[in-house]
Coordinates of C-alpha atoms in Angstrom, one line a residue:
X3 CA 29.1 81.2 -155.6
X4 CA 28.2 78.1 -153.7
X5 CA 30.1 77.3 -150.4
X6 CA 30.5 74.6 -148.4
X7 CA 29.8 74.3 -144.6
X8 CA 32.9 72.2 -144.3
X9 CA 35.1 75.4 -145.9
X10 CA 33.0 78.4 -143.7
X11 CA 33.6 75.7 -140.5
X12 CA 37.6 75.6 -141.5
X13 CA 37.8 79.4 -142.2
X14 CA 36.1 80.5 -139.0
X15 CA 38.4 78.2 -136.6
X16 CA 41.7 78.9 -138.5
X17 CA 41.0 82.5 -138.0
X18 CA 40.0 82.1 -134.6
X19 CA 43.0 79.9 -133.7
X20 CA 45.1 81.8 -135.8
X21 CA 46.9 78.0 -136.7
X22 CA 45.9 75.5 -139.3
X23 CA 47.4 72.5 -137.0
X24 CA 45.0 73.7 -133.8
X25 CA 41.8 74.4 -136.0
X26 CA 42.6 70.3 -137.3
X27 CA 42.2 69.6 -133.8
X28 CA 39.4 71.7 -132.8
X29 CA 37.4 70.0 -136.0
X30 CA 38.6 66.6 -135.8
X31 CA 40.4 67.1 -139.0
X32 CA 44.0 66.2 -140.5
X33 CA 46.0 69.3 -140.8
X34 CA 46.7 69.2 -144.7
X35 CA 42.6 68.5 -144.9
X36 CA 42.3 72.1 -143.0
X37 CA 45.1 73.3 -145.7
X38 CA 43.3 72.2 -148.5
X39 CA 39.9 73.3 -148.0
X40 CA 41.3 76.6 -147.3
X41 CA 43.5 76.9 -150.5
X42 CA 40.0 75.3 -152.1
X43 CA 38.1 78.1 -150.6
X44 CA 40.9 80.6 -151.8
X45 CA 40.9 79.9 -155.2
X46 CA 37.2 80.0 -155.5
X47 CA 37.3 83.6 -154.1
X48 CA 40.5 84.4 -155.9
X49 CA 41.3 86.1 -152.9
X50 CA 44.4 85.7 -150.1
X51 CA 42.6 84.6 -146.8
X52 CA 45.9 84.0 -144.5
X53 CA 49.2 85.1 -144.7
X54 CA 51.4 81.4 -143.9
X55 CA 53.7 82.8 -141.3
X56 CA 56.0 79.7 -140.2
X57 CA 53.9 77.2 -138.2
X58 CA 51.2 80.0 -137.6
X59 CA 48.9 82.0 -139.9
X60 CA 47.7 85.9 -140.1
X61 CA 44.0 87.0 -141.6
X62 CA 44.1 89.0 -144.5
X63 CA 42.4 92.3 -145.2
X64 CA 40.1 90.7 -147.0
X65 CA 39.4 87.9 -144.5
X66 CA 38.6 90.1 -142.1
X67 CA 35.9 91.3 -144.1
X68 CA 34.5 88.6 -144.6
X69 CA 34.8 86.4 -141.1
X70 CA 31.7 88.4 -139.6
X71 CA 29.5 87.3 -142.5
X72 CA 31.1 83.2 -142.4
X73 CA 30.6 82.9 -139.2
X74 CA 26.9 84.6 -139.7
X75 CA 26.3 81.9 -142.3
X76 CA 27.3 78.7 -139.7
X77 CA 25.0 79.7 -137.4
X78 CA 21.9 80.5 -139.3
X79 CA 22.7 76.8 -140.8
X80 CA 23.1 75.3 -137.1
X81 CA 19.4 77.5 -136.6
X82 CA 18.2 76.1 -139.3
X83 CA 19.4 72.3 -138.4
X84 CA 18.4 72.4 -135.1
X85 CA 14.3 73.9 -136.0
X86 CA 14.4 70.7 -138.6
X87 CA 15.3 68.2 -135.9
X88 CA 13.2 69.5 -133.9
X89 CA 10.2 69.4 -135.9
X90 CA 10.6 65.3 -135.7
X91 CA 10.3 65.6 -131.6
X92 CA 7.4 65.6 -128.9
X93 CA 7.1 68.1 -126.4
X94 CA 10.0 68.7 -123.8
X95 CA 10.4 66.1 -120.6
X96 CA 12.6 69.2 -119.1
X97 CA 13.6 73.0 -119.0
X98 CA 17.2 74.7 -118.1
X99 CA 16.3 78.6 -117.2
X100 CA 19.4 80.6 -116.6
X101 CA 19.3 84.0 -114.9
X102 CA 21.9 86.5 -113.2
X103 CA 21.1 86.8 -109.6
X104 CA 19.6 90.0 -109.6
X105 CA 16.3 89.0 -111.6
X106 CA 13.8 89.5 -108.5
X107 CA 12.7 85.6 -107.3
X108 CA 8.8 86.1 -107.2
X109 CA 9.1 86.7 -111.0
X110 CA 11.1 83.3 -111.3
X111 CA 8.0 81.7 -108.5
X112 CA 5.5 83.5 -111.4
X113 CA 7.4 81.6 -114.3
X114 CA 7.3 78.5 -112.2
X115 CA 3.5 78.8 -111.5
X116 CA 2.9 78.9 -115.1
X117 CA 4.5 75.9 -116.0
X118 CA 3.3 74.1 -113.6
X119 CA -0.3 74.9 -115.1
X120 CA 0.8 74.6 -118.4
X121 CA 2.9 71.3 -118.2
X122 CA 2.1 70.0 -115.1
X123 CA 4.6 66.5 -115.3
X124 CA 8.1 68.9 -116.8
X125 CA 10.9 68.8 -115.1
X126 CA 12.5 72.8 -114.7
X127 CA 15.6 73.6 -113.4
X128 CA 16.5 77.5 -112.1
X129 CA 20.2 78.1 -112.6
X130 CA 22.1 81.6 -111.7
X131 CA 25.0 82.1 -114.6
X132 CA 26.6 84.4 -116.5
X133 CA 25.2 86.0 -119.9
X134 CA 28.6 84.4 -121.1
X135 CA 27.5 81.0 -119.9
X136 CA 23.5 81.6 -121.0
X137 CA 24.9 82.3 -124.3
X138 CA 27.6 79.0 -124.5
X139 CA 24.7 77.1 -122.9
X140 CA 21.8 78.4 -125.2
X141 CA 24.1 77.2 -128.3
X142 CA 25.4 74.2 -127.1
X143 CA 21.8 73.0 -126.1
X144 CA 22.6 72.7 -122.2
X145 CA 20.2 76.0 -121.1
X146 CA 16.8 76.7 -122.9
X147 CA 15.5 80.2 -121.9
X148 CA 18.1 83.0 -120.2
X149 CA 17.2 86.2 -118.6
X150 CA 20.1 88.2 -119.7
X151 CA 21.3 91.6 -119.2
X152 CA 21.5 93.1 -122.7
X153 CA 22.9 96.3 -121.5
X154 CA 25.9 96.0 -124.0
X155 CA 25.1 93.1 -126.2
X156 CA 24.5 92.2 -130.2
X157 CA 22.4 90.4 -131.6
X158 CA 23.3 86.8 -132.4
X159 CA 21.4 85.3 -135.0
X160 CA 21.8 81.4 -133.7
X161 CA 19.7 82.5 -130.3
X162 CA 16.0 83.6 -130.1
X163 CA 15.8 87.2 -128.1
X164 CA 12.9 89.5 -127.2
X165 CA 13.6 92.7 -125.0
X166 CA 11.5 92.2 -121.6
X167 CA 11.5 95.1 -119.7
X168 CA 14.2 96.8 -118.1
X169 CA 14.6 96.6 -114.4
X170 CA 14.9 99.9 -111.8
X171 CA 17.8 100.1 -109.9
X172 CA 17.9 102.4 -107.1
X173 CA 20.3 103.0 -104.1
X174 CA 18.6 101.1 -100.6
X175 CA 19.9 101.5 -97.0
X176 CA 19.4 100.6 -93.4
X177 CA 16.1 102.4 -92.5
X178 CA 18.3 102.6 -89.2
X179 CA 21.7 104.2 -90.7
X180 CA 22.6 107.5 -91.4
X181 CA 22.1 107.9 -95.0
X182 CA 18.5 107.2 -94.6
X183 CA 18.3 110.1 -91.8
X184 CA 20.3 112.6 -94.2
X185 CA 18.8 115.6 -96.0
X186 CA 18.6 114.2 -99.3
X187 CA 21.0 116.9 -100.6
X188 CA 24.0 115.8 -98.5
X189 CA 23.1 112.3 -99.0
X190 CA 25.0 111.7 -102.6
X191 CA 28.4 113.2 -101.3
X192 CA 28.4 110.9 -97.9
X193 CA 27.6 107.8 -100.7
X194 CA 30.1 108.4 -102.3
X195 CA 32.7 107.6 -98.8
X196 CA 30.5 104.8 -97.6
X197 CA 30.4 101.1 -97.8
X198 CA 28.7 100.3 -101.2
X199 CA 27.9 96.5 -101.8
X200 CA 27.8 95.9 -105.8
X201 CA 26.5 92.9 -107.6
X202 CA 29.3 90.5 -109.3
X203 CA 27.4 90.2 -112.4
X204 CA 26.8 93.6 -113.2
X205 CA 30.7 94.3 -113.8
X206 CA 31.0 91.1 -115.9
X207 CA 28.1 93.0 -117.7
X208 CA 30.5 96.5 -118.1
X209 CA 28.2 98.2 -115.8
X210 CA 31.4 99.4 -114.0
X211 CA 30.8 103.1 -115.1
X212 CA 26.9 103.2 -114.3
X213 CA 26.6 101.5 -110.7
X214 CA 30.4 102.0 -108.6
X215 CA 29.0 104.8 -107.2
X216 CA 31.6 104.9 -104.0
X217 CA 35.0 104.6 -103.9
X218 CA 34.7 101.9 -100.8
X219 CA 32.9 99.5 -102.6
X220 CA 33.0 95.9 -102.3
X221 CA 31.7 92.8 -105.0
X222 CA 29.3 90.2 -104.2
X223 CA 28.0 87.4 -105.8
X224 CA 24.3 87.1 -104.3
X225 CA 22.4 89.6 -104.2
X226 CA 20.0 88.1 -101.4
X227 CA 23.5 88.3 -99.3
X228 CA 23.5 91.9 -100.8
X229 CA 20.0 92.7 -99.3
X230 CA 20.9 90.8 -95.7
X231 CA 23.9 93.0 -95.3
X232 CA 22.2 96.0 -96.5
X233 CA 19.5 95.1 -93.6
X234 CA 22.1 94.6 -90.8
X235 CA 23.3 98.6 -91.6
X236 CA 26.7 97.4 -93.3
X237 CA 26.8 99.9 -96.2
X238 CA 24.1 100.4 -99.3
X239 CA 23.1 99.1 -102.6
X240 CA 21.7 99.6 -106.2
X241 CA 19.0 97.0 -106.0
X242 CA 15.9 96.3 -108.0
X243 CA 13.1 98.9 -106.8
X244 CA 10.9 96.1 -107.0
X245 CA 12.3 94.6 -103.0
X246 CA 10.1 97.1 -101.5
X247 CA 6.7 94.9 -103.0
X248 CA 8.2 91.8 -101.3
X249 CA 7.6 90.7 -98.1
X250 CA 10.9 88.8 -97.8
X251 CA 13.1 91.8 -98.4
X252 CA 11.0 95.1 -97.1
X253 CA 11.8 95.0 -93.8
X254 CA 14.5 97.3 -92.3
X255 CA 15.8 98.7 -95.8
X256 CA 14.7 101.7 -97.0
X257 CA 15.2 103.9 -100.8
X258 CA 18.2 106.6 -100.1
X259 CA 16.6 110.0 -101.5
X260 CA 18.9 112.3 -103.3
X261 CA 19.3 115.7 -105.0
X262 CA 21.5 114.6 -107.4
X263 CA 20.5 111.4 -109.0
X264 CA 17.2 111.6 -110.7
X265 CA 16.3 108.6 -112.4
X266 CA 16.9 105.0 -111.7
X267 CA 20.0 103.1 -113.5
X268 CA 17.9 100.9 -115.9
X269 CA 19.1 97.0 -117.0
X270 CA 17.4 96.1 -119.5
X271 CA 16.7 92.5 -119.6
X272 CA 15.8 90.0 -122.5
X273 CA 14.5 86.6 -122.8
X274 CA 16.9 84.2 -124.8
X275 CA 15.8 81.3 -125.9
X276 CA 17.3 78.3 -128.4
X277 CA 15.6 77.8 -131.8
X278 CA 13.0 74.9 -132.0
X279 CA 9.8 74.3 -132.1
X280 CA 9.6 72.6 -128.5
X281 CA 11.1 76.0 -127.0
X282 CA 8.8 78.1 -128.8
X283 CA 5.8 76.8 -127.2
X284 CA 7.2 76.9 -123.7
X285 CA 8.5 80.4 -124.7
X286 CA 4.8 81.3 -125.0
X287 CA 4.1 80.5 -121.6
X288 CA 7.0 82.1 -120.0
X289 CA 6.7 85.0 -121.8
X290 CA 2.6 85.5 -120.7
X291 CA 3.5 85.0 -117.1
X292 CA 6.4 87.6 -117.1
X293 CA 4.4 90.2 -119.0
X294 CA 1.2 89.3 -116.5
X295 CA 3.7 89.8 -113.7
X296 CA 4.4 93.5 -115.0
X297 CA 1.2 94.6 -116.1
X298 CA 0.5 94.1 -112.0
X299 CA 3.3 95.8 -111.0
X300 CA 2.5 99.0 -113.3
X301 CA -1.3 98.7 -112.2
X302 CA -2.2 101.3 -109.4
X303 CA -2.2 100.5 -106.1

């Protein structure tokens, strides 16, 4: 069987809307156009894809089954549409990279370096989001790379992705406070009644269950502000073992040693990237200088 874009497109929105009158407006389309393509697309199946409930509409069964595999289809065609255009194209004037605050800025200054060596006269812009708006922006065009947080994620056909590393975190305190003075088998109870400062975008991530370690613990958006706070003795923090190699963020904050927690909580973190021939040869470089950046970390002192 042979399908149309124009049916998969209708399909997808009038099961995501759940309404053949809102999916017309989401696609620009007349509603008894959105009707037809989908009693078209029904008759070619043979199969019941909505049940007409009033002015609203419920999947079937069967289009349940198959809306994973439609919508699978649209993007691999967008992929696909977007490598030919840009086949056509010269190299890229300017770069979007996304991260969540808590990738470590010298490896951002690394990425930056490379660039600059690489394509001396492009234009990058650094941007904190969310791996909800690296994703939106990766498919509408608006962001080119992303550092995500792939602790829960899937993989999504339409975006380029290649597993980095995952990044250390460990609990840091005041060198001054009390927590760093504690034997280190007392230290996990008392953590667990102290002021804990936790990254913002590690619960949009669901990370809830693997870094709320006390029960007075308070969100923050930036993790720099995390580290400053941390520094001036107001409580303690999961934070990237990797502060204690910079000379911005060593001073006064120390790694809280306890009995009871072992190994590090580890975020793994992948590139994302959009689907063209443009990206993939910036990708290259970003990539190098990233992995360069690690090999010197893991190298003995």
């Amino acid at each position: 069987m042979n399908f149309s874009l124009e049916q998969l497109l209708a399909f997808v929105t009038v099961y995501d809307l759940k309404s053949f009158s809102k999916a017309a407006v989401k696609l620009d389309k007349h509603r008894t156009t959105i009707g037809q393509v989908i009693t078209n697309l029904e008759d070619q199946l043979a199969i019941t894809l909505f049940e007409r409930i009033g002015r609203s509409v419920e999947p079937t069964q069967d289009a349940d089954l198959l809306y994973h595999y439609a919508k699978q289809a649209i993007e691999q065609t967008r992929t696909f549409d977007r490598v030919a255009l840009s086949l056509s194209y010269g190299t890229l004037e300017s770069v979007t990279i996304a991260y969540p605050s808590f990738i470590p800025q010298h490896v951002l200054t690394v990425i930056r370096h490379a660039l600059i060596e690489e394509f001396p006269y492009m234009r990058v812009n650094l941007l904190v989001r969310s791996k909800a708006e690296i994703k939106k922006g990766i498919q509408d065009g608006s962001i080119h790379f992303g550092l995500v947080n792939v602790f829960e994620s899937k993989v999504i056909s339409s975006i380029d992705s290649v597993l980095m590393r995952s990044i250390a975190f460990v609990p840091f305190t005041s060198e001054n406070s009390e927590l760093a003075r504690m034997p280190s088998n007392e230290t996990y109870t008392a953590m667990k009644s102290t002021r804990q400062f936790v990254l913002k975008s590690m619960l949009d991530d669901d990370m809830e269950s693997r870094v709320i370690l006390s029960s007075q613990y308070e969100v923050v958006d930036q993790q720099t502000l995390i580290i400053r706070m941390v520094q001036e003795g107001l409580g303690w923090a999961l934070l990237p073992r990797t502060i204690v190699q910079s000379e911005y963020y060593s001073d006064d904050i120390v790694e809280i040693e306890l009995d009871q927690l072992k190994e590090a909580v580890h975020v793994p973190v992948s590139l994302w990237c959009q689907h063209s021939k443009q990206v993939m040869i910036v990708k290259k470089v970003i990539y190098k200088s990233i992995m360069d950046y690690l090999k010197v970390l893991d190298s003995p002192s």
